[in-house]
Tab-separated table of C-alpha atoms and ligand atoms in Angstrom:
chain	number	residue	atom	x	y	z
A	28	MET	CA	0.090	0.024	-0.192
A	29	LEU	CA	0.988	3.991	-0.613
A	30	TRP	CA	0.918	6.631	1.396
A	31	LYS	CA	1.187	9.974	0.197
A	32	CYS	CA	2.589	12.977	2.852
A	33	THR	CA	0.086	15.695	2.000
A	34	VAL	CA	3.070	17.926	3.565
A	35	CYS	CA	6.233	17.071	1.298
A	36	GLY	CA	4.869	14.611	-1.162
A	37	LEU	CA	6.940	11.950	-0.273
A	38	ILE	CA	5.311	8.470	-1.244
A	39	TYR	CA	5.824	5.833	1.548
A	40	GLU	CA	5.239	2.573	0.895
A	41	GLY	CA	4.034	0.251	3.950
A	42	ASP	CA	0.686	-1.457	5.887
A	43	SER	CA	0.198	1.813	7.126
A	44	ALA	CA	1.659	5.530	6.978
A	45	PRO	CA	4.893	5.865	8.816
A	46	GLU	CA	5.078	7.605	12.588
A	47	LYS	CA	6.915	10.258	10.769
A	48	CYS	CA	7.507	11.520	7.164
A	49	PRO	CA	11.240	10.319	6.757
A	50	LYS	CA	11.759	13.358	4.536
A	51	CYS	CA	9.823	16.171	6.245
A	52	GLY	CA	9.040	14.868	9.749
A	53	ALA	CA	5.334	15.401	9.304
A	54	PRO	CA	2.841	13.189	11.842
A	55	ALA	CA	1.169	10.100	10.252
A	56	SER	CA	-2.265	12.082	10.591
A	57	LYS	CA	-0.372	14.287	7.066
A	58	PHE	CA	-0.431	10.907	5.350
A	59	THR	CA	-3.463	9.870	3.051
A	60	SER	CA	-3.512	6.358	1.370
A	61	LEU	CA	-3.521	6.021	-2.533
A	62	SER	CA	-6.209	3.983	-4.460
A	63	LYS	CA	-4.748	1.293	-6.230
A	64	GLU	CA	-5.475	2.702	-9.241
A	65	GLU	CA	-3.350	5.725	-8.354
A	66	ALA	CA	-0.840	3.350	-6.595
A	67	ASP	CA	-0.259	0.977	-10.032
A	68	LYS	CA	0.606	4.564	-11.869
A	69	ILE	CA	3.353	5.752	-9.237
A	70	TYR	CA	4.792	2.124	-9.761
A	71	ALA	CA	4.744	2.247	-13.736
A	72	ALA	CA	6.533	5.738	-13.464
A	73	ASP	CA	8.953	4.840	-11.016
A	74	ARG	CA	9.869	2.064	-13.334
A	75	THR	CA	9.562	4.414	-16.759
A	76	ASN	CA	11.413	6.913	-14.672
A	77	ASP	CA	14.801	4.499	-14.163
A	78	LEU	CA	14.573	3.392	-17.546
A	79	LEU	CA	14.757	6.831	-18.892
A	80	MET	CA	17.443	7.847	-15.846
A	81	GLU	CA	19.585	4.099	-17.484
A	82	VAL	CA	19.046	5.267	-20.865
A	83	GLU	CA	20.723	8.871	-20.442
A	84	TYR	CA	23.362	7.148	-18.175
A	85	TYR	CA	24.236	5.277	-21.310
A	86	ALA	CA	23.729	8.058	-23.897
A	87	ALA	CA	25.959	9.967	-21.366
A	88	LYS	CA	28.752	6.927	-22.066
A	89	ILE	CA	28.288	7.031	-25.777
A	90	ALA	CA	29.041	10.812	-25.362
A	91	LYS	CA	31.958	10.302	-23.722
A	92	LEU	CA	33.180	7.595	-25.955
A	93	SER	CA	32.853	9.441	-29.159
A	94	GLU	CA	34.562	12.563	-27.574
A	95	GLU	CA	37.532	9.963	-26.838
A	96	GLY	CA	37.510	8.698	-30.556
A	97	LEU	CA	37.024	12.371	-32.113
A	98	GLU	CA	40.678	12.551	-30.005
A	99	ILE	CA	42.479	10.379	-31.377
A	100	GLY	CA	40.947	11.355	-35.028
A	101	LEU	CA	42.337	8.433	-36.811
A	102	ASP	CA	40.316	9.215	-39.814
A	103	PRO	CA	37.720	11.233	-41.841
A	104	GLY	CA	35.496	7.962	-41.227
A	105	CYS	CA	36.018	7.927	-37.785
A	106	ILE	CA	35.605	11.256	-37.233
A	107	ALA	CA	32.171	11.385	-38.902
A	108	SER	CA	30.897	8.165	-36.920
A	109	PHE	CA	31.778	9.731	-33.562
A	110	THR	CA	30.433	13.365	-34.361
A	111	GLY	CA	26.960	11.652	-35.264
A	112	ALA	CA	27.204	9.362	-32.486
A	113	ASN	CA	27.921	12.226	-30.496
A	114	ARG	CA	25.172	14.343	-31.739
A	115	ARG	CA	22.829	11.583	-31.203
A	116	ALA	CA	23.510	10.771	-27.509
A	117	TRP	CA	23.026	14.309	-26.869
A	118	ASP	CA	19.920	14.615	-28.055
A	119	ILE	CA	19.149	11.218	-26.239
A	120	LYS	CA	20.190	12.879	-23.255
A	121	GLN	CA	18.347	15.700	-23.035
A	122	SER	CA	15.250	13.936	-24.557
A	123	CYS	CA	15.110	11.562	-21.247
A	124	LYS	CA	15.641	14.480	-18.681
A	125	ALA	CA	13.097	16.833	-20.969
A	126	GLU	CA	10.457	13.663	-20.111
A	127	ILE	CA	11.494	13.129	-16.605
A	128	ALA	CA	11.001	16.984	-15.790
A	129	ILE	CA	7.783	16.427	-17.706
A	130	HIS	CA	6.987	13.808	-15.296
A	131	VAL	CA	8.243	15.464	-12.160
A	132	GLY	CA	5.532	18.486	-13.411
A	133	LYS	CA	2.860	16.085	-13.541
A	134	GLU	CA	3.724	14.120	-9.993
A	135	LYS	CA	4.640	11.035	-11.964
A	136	PHE	CA	7.637	9.688	-9.864
B	26	LIG	ZN1	6.725	14.880	4.247
């Protein structure tokens, strides 16, 4: 069962609300229980946000690898490949971050 702190928005997982909010210290009476439908949405958003962060992590790795490849600059084909990979990695990173920001704005986290 999920509980939401009405003071700070923290989502708590447990059979009952916590004695004190782990984030802001509000008492249990400030928690409201979430419906199964609301809880399912939060679990789906939680997993989706984790996936977006992982994709962002790998895109950052691609960007770093591409920069090393560009530093070596073996030949024009390599430079073109690494330049393209670096650009696409940037787009993937920014797209993931923008989507996470939208989720946070809509309380999908
Ligand atoms: Zn709180």
